[in-house]
Coordinates of C-alpha atoms (C1' of nucleotides) in Angstrom, one line a residue:
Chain A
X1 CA 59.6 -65.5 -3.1
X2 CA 59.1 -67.5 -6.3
X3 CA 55.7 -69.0 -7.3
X4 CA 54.1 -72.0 -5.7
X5 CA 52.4 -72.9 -8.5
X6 CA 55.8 -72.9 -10.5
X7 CA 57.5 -75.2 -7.8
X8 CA 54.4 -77.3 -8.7
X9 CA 54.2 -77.5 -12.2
X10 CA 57.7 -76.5 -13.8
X11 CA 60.0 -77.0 -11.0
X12 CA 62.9 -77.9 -13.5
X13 CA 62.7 -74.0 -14.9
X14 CA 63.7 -72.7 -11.1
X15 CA 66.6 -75.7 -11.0
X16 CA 67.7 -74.5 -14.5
X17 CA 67.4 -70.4 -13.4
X18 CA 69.0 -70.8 -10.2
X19 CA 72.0 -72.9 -12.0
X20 CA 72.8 -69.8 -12.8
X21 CA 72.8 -67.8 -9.9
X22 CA 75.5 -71.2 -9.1
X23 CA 73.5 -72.6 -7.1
X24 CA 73.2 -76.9 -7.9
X25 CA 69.6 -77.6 -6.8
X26 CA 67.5 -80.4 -6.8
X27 CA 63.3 -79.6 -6.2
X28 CA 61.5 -82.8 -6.8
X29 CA 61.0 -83.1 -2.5
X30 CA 60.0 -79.5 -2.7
X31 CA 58.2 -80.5 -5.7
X32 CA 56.5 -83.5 -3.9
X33 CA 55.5 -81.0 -0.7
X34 CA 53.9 -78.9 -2.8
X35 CA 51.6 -81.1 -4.3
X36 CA 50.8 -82.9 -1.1
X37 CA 50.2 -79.5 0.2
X38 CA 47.4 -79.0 -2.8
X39 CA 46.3 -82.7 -2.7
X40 CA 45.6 -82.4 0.7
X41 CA 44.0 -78.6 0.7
X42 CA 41.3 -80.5 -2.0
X43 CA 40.7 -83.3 0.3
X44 CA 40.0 -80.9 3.2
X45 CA 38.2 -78.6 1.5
X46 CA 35.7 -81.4 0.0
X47 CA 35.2 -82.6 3.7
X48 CA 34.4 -79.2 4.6
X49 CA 32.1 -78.7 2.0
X50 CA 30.2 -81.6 3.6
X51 CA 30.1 -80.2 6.6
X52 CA 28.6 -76.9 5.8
X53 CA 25.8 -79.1 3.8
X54 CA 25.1 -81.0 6.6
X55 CA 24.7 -77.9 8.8
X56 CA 22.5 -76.2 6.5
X57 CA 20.3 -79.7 6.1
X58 CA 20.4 -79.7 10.3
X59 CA 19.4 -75.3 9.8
X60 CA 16.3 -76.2 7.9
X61 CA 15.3 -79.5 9.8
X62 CA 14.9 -77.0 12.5
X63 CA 13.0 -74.2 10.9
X64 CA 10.7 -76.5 10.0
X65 CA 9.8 -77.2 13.3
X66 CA 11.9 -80.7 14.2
X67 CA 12.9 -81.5 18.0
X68 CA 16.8 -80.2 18.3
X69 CA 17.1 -84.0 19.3
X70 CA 15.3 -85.9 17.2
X71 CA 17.2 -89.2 15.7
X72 CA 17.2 -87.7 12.3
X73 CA 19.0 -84.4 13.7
X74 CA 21.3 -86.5 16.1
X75 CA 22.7 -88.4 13.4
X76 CA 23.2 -85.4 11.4
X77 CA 25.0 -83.8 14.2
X78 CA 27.1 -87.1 14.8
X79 CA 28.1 -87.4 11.4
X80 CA 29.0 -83.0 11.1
X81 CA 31.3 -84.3 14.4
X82 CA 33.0 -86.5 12.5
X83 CA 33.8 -84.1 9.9
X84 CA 34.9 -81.9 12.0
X85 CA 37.5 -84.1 13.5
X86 CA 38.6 -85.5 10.3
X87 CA 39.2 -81.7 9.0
X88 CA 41.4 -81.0 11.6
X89 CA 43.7 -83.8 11.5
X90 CA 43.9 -82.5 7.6
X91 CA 44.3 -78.9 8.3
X92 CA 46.8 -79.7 11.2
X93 CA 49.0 -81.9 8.3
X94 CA 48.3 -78.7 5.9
X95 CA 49.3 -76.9 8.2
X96 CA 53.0 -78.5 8.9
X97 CA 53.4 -78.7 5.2
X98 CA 52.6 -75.1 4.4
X99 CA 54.9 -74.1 6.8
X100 CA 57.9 -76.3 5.5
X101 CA 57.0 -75.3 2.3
X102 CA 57.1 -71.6 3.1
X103 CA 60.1 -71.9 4.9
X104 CA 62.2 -73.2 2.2
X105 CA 60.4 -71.3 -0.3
X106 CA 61.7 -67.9 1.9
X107 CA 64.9 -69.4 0.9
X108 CA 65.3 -69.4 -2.2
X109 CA 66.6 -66.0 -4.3
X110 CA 64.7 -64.5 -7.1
X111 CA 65.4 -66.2 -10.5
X112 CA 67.9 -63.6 -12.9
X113 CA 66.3 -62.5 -15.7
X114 CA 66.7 -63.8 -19.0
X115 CA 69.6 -60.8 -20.1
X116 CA 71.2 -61.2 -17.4
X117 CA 74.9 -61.8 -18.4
X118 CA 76.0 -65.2 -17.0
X119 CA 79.1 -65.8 -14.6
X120 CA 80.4 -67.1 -11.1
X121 CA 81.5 -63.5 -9.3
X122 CA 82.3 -60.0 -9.5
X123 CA 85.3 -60.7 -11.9
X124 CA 82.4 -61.6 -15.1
X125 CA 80.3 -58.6 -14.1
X126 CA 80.0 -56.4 -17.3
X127 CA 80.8 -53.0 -18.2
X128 CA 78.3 -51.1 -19.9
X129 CA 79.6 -47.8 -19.9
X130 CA 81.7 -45.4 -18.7
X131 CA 81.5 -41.5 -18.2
X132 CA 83.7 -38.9 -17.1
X133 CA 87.5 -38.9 -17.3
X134 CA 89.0 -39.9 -14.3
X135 CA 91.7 -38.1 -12.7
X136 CA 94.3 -40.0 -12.5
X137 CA 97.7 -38.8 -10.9
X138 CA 100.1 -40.1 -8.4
X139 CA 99.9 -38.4 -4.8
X140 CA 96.7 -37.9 -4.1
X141 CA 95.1 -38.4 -0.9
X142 CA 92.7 -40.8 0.1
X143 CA 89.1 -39.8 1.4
X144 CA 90.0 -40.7 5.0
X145 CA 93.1 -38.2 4.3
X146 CA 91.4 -35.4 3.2
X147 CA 88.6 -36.0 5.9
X148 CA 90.8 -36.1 9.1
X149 CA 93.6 -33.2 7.5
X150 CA 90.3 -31.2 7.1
X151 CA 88.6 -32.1 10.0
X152 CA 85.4 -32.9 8.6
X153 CA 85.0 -36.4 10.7
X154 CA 85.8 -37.9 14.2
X155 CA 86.2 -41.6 13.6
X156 CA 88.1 -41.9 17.6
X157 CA 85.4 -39.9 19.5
X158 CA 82.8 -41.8 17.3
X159 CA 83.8 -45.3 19.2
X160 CA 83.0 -43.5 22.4
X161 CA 80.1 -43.2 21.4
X162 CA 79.2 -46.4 19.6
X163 CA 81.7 -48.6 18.6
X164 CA 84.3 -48.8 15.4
X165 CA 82.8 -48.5 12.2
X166 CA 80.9 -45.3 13.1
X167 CA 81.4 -42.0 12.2
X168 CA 80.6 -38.0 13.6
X169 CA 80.7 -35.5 11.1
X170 CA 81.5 -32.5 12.2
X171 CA 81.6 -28.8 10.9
X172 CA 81.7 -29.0 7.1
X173 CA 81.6 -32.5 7.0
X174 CA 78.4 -32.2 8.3
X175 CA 77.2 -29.6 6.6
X176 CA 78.4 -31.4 2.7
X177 CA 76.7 -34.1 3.9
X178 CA 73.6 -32.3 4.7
X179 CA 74.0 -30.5 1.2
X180 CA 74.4 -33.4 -0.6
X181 CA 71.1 -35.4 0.7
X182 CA 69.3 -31.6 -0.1
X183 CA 70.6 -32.1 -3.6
X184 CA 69.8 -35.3 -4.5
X185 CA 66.6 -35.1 -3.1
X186 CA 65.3 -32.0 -5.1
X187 CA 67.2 -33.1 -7.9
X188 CA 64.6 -36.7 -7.6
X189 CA 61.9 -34.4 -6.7
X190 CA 61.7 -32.6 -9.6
X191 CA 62.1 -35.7 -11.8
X192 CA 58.6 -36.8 -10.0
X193 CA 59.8 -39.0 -7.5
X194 CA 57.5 -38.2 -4.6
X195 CA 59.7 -37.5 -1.1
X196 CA 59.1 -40.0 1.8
X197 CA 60.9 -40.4 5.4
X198 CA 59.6 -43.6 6.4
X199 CA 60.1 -45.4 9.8
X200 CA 64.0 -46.7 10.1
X201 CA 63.0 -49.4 12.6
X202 CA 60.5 -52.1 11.1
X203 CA 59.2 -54.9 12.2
X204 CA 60.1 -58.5 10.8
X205 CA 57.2 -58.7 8.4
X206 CA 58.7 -55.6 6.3
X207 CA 62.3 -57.5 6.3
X208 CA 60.9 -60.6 5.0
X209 CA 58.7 -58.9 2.4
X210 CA 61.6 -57.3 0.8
X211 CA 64.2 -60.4 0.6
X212 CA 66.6 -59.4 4.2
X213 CA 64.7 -62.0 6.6
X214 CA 65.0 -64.7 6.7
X215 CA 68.3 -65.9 5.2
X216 CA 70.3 -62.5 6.2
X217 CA 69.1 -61.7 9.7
X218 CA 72.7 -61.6 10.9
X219 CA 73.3 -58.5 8.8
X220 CA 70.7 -56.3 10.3
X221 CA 70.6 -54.6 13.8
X222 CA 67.3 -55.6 16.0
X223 CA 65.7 -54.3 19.0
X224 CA 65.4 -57.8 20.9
X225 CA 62.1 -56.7 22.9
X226 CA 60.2 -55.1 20.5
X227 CA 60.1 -57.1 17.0
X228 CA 61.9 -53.9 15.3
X229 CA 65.3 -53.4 13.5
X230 CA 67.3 -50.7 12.1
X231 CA 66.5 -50.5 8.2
X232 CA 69.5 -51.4 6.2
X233 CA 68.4 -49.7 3.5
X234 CA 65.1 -47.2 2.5
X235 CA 63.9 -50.2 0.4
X236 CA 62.8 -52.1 3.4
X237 CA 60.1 -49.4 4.9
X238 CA 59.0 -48.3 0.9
X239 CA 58.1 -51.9 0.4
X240 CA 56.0 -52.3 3.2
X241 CA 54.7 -49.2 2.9
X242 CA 52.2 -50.7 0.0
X243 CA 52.3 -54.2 1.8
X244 CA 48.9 -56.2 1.3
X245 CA 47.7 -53.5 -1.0
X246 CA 45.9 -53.6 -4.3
X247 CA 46.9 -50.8 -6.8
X248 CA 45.5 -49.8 -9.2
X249 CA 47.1 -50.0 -12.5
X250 CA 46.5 -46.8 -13.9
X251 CA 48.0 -45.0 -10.8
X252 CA 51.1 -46.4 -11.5
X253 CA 54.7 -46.4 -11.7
X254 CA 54.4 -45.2 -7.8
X255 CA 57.6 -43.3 -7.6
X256 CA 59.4 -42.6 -4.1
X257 CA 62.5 -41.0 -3.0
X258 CA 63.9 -41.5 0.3
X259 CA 66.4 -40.3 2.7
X260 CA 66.8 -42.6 5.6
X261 CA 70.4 -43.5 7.5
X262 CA 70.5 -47.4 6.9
X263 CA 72.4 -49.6 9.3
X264 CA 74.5 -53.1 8.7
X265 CA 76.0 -55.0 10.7
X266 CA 79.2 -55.8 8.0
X267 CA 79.3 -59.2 9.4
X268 CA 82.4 -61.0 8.2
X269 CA 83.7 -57.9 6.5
X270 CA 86.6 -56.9 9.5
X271 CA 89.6 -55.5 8.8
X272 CA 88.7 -54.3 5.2
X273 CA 87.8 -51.0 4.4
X274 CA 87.8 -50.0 8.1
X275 CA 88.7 -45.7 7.2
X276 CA 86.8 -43.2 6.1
X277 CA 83.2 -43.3 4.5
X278 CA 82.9 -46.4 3.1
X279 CA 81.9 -49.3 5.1
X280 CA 80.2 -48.0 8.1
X281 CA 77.8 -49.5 10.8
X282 CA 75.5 -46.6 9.8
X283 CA 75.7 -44.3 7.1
X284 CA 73.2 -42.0 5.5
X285 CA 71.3 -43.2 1.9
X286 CA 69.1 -41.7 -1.0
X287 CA 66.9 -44.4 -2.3
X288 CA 64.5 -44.3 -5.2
X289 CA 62.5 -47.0 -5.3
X290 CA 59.4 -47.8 -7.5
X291 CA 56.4 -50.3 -7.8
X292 CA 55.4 -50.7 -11.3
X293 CA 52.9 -52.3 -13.9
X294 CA 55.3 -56.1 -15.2
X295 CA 55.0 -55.3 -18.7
X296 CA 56.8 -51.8 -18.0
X297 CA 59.7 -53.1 -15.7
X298 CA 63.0 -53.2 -17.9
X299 CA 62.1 -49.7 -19.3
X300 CA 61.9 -48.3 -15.8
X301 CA 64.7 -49.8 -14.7
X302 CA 66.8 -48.5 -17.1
X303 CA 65.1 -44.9 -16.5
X304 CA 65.5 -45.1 -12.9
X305 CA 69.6 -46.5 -13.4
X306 CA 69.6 -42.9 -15.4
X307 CA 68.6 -41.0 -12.7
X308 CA 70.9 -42.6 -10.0
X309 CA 73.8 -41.4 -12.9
X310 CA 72.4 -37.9 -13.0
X311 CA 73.2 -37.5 -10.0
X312 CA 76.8 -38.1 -10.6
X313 CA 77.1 -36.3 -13.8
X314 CA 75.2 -33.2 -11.5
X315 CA 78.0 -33.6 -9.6
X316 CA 80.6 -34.5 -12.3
X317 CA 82.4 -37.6 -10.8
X318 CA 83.3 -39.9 -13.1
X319 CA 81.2 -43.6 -13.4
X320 CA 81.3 -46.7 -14.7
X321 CA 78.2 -48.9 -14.9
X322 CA 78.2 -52.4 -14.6
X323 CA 75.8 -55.2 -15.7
X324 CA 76.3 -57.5 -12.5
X325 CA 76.5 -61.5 -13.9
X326 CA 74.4 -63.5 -12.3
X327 CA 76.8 -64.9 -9.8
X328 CA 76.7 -61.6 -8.8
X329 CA 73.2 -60.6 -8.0
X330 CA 71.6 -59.9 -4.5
X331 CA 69.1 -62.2 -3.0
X332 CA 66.4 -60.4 -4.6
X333 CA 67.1 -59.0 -7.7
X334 CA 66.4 -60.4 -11.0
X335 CA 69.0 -57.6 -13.0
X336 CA 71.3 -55.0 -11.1
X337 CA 73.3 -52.5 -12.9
X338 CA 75.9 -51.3 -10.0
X339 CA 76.9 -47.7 -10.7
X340 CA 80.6 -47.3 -9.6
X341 CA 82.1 -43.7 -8.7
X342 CA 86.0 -43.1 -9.2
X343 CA 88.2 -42.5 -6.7
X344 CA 91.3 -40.7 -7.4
X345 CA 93.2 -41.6 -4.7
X346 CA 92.3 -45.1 -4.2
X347 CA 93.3 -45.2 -8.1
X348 CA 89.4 -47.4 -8.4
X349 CA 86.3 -47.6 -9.3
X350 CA 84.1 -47.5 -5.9
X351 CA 80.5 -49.0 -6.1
X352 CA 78.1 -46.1 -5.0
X353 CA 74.5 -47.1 -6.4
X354 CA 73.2 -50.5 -6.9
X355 CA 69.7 -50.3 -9.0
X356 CA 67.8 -53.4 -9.0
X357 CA 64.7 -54.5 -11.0
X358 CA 63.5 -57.3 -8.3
X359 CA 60.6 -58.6 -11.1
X360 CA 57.6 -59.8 -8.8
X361 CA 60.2 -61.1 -5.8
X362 CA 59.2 -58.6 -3.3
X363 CA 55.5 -58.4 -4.6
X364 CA 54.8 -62.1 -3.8
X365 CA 56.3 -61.9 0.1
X366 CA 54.6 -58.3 0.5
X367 CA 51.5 -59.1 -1.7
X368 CA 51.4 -55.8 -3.4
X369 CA 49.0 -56.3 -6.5
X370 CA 47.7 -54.1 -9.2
X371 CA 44.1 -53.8 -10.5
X372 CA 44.1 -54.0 -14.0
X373 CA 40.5 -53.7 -15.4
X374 CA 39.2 -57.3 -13.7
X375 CA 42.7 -58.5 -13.6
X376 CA 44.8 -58.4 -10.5
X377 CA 48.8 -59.4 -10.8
X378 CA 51.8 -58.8 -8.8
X379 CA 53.4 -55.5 -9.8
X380 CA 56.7 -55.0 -10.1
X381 CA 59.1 -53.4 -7.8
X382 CA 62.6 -51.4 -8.6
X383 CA 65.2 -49.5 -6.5
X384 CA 68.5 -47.8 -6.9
X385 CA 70.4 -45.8 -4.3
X386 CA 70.3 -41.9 -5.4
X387 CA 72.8 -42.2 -4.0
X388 CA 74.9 -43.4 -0.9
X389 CA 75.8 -40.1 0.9
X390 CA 78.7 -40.5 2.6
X391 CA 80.7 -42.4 -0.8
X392 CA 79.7 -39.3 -2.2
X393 CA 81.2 -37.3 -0.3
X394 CA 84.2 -39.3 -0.3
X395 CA 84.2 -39.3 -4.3
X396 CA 84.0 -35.6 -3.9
X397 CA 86.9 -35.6 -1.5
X398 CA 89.1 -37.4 -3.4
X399 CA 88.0 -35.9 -6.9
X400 CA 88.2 -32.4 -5.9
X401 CA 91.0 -32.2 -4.3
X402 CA 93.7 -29.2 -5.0
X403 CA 97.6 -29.4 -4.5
X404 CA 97.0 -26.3 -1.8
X405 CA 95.5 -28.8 0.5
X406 CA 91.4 -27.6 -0.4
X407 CA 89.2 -29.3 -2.1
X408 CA 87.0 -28.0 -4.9
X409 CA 83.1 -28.6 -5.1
X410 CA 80.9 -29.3 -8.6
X411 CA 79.2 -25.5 -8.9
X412 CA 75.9 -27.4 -8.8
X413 CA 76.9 -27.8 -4.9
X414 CA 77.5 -24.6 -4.0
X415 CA 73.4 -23.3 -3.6
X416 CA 73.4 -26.0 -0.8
X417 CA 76.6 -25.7 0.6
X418 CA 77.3 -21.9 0.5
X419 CA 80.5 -22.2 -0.7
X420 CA 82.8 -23.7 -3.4
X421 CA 85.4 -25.6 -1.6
X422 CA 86.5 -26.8 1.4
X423 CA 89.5 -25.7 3.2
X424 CA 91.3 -26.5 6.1
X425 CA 90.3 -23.4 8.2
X426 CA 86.5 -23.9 7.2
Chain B
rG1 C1' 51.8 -46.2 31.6
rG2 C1' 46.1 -45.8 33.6
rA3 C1' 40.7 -45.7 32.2
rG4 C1' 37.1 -46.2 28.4
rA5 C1' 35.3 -47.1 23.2
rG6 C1' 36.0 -49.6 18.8
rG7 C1' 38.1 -52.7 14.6
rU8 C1' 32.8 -55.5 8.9
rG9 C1' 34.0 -55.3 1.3
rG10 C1' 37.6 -49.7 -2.7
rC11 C1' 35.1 -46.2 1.1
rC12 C1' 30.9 -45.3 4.6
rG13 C1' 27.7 -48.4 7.3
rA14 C1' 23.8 -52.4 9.0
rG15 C1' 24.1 -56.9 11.0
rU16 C1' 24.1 -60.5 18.8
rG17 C1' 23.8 -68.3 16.5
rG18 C1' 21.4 -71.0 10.8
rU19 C1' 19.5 -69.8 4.2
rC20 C1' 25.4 -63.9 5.6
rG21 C1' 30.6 -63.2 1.4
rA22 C1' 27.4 -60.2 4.3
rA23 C1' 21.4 -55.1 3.8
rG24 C1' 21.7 -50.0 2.4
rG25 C1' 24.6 -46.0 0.6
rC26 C1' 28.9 -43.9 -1.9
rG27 C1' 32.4 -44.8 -5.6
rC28 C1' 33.5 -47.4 -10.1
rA29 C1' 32.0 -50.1 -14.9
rG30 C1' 28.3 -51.4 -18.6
rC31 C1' 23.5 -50.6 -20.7
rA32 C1' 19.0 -47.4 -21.3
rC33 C1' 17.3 -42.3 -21.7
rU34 C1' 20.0 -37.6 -24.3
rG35 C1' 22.1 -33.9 -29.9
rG36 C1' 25.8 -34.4 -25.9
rA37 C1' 26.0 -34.2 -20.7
rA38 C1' 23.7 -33.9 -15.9
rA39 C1' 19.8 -36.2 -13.4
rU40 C1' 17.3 -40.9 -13.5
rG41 C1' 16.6 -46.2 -14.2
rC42 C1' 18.5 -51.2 -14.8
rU43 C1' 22.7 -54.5 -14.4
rG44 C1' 27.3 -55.6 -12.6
rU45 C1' 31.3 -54.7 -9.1
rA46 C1' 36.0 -58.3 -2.8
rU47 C1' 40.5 -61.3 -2.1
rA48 C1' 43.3 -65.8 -1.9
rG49 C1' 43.6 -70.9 -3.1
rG50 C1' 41.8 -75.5 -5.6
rG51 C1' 39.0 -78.0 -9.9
rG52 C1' 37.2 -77.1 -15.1
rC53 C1' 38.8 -75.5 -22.2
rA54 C1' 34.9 -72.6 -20.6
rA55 C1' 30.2 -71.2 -18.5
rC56 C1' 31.0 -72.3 -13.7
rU57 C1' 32.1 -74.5 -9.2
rC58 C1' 34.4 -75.9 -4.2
rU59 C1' 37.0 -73.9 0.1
rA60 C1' 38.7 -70.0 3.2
rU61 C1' 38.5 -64.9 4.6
rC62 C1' 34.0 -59.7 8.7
rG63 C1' 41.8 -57.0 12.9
rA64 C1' 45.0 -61.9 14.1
rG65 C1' 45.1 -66.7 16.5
rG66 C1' 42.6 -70.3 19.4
rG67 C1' 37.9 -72.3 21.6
rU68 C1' 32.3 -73.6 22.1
rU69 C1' 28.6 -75.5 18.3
rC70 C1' 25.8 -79.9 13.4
rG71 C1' 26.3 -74.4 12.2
rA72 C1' 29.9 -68.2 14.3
rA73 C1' 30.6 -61.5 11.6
rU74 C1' 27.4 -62.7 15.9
rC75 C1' 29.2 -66.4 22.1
rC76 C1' 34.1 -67.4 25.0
rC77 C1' 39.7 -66.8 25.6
rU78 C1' 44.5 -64.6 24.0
rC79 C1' 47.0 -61.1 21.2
rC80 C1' 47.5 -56.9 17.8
rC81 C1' 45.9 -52.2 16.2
rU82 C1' 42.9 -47.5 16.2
rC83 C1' 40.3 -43.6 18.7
rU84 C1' 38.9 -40.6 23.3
rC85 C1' 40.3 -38.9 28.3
rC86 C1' 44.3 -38.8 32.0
rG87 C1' 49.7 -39.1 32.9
rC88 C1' 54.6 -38.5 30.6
rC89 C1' 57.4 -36.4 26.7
rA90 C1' 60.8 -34.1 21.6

RNA sequence: GGAGAGGUGGCCGAGUGGUCGAAGGCGCAGCACUGGAAAUGCUGUAUAGGGGCAACUCUAUCGAGGGUUCGAAUCCCUCCCUCUCCGCCA
């Protein structure tokens, strides 16, 4: 959510910011609600102070021994009446305007940050780096290939159960991909990230603190009678798990890691990527997320980008980072670098971790502050899948893959999955 | 799901209509004492919003929302949550 005070006094900065995100805005109504909002909070607040005078006057009146109903009391108690009604025609206007105000303010995605590379859409995204070489070679076998020759999934089964878009993994499919979220979670753990397995259904507070609600409520799952939906991602519940707190500063960067399965509903996505691992209804996710001190933000989210890669380099598939444009950042996000994994038999680079600096975004809607000596200020929060499971198994897949039909695994693998490769009789 | 109890500041805990943003304690910070520390003493220590260069000041907040009243932590209504017992259950 982006500052009241800013709408107020600079709302030009926010026009000139979101311009370019693309977006051709024009805030002088928000601008004039806003300052109605205060004018009138001023005017209320001095009628109120009144009142409370006017009930202390009637409070001493009394202990000094005057009739409840004297005149002198009566016309104290007349005019604290009329107060009272005028303050509630004020609060009820407040009121409306607050929640107009907060409404469109809910709206509104975070500003990008100043290094941000500009651009319209994924196409002006830029490449930082690159590492790994990438096998490239022709007739290799897709993800979805591997997967069904080697029986590691049921994608038909699977819409008996739920619908398309969901997957059972079975045998060693199931047992990679329960390797794989053992891996990257000690491999986080022993980089300090503490280990969490928060609650995968939340209620619509934690979706609006962290950017989803309300703008992208069709892309979530929700329980209709109880005020809960399915987390798309661990950075929902770790956001609201310091929700209306106040931290203080010197216990921070607070550093989580998180396995959770996410959910999406893919809305307006049919009919691509509809095999394998890579667009699913629900798919398992490592998430490292952290809240940290403003003045320390860009360094840890370059730190925390660096441990989303380890994992890859751990695992030796080749990467790419990219420094999304900012056409091309989420809702919430102020800088993104997108970590894509190589796919040798898609022939293409495959985004597998998004790691997001959101600034103070999240930390206005959750109001998560830090305690800085006598100062209190919205921290800063970060996250960065560690990564997405089941791409990872499909980068595996497709990467290790050996012209006797097995595939190989990275050696750091083998301690959690017993064995080297997989083959078809496993 | 049924019955009962309860939700007060960073924490514990007092407070059943007026001067209560709230006693007391703990914790924390500063000062004094000390060679240094402990102990002790003194002082300070909530959040949000508004106004002011600032000192400061106004408003709101005692789970949430509404009501009664000149005045509500305190009374009334609704909701939420927690705890205990019973039931059910991985």
């Amino acid at each position: 959510m982006l500052d009241l005070r800013l709408v107020r006094e600079h709302p030009e900065l926010i026009e000139q910011q979101l311009a370019r995100r693309g977006m051709a805005l024009d805030l002088t109504g928000l601008q004039l609600i806003a300052c109605q909002e205060r004018d009138l909070q001023q005017q209320r607040s001095g009628l109120q102070a009144e009142g409370n005078q006017i009930g202390r006057d009637v409070g001493e009146r009394m202990r000094a021994g005057e009739a409840p109903h004297s005149p002198a009391v009566q016309e104290l108690r007349d005019r604290g009446n009329h107060i009272k009604r005028q303050v509630s025609v004020l609060e009820e206007e407040e009121k409306q305007l607050e929640a107009r105000l907060r409404q469109q303010l809910l709206a509104f995605p975070n500003l990008p940050a100043a290094a941000c590379p500009e651009g319209r859409s994924e196409a002006d995204n830029v490449e930082v780096r690159r590492w790994g070489s990438p096998r490239v070679e022709a007739g290799l076998e897709e993800h979805w290939q591997l997967a069904e020759r080697l029986g590691l999934l049921d994608t038909e089964r699977s819409v008996r159960i739920a619908q398309s878009r969901f997957v059972t993994l079975l045998g060693q499919g199931a047992r990679l991909e329960r390797a794989l979220i053992n891996f990257m979670l000690d491999l986080h753990s022993s980089r300090g990230y503490r280990e969490v397995m928060p609650p995968i259904l939340v209620n619509t507070a934690s979706l609006t603190g962290s950017g989803q609600l309300p703008k992208f409520a069709e892309e979530s799952f929700r329980c209709a009678d109880d005020d809960l939906w399915l987390t798309p991602t661990a950075e929902v519940p770790i956001t609201s798990f310091h929700r209306d707190e106040l931290i203080p500063a010197e216990q921070l960067p607070l550093r989580y890691a998180a396995y959770t399965p996410c959910f999406r509903r893919e809305a307006g996505s049919y009919g691509r990527d509809t095999r394998g691992l890579i667009r699913l209804h629900q798919f398992n996710k490592v998430e490292l997320y952290w809240f940290c001190h403003p003045d320390h933000s860009d360094a840890a989210h370059v730190e925390l980008t660096g441990h989303a890669e380890a994992v890859l380099r751990a695992l030796e598939l080749p990467y790419r980072v990219l420094d999304l444009c900012t056409g091309d950042l989420g809702f919430s996000a102020t800088r993104t670098f997108d970590l894509e994994v190589w796919l040798p038999g898609a022939g293409a680079y495959r985004e597998i971790s998004s790691c997001s600096n959101c600034g103070d975004f999240q930390a206005r809607r959750s109001a998560i502050r830090l305690k800085d000596g006598k100062k209190t200020r919205l921290l800063h929060t970060l996250n960065g899948s560690g990564l997405a499971v089941g791409r990872t198994m499909a980068a595996l897949l497709e990467t290790g893959q050996q012209s006797d039909g097995s595939v190989q695994l990275p050696g750091a693998l083998v301690p959690y999955f017993n064995a080297a490769s997989l083959t078809a009789d496993g």
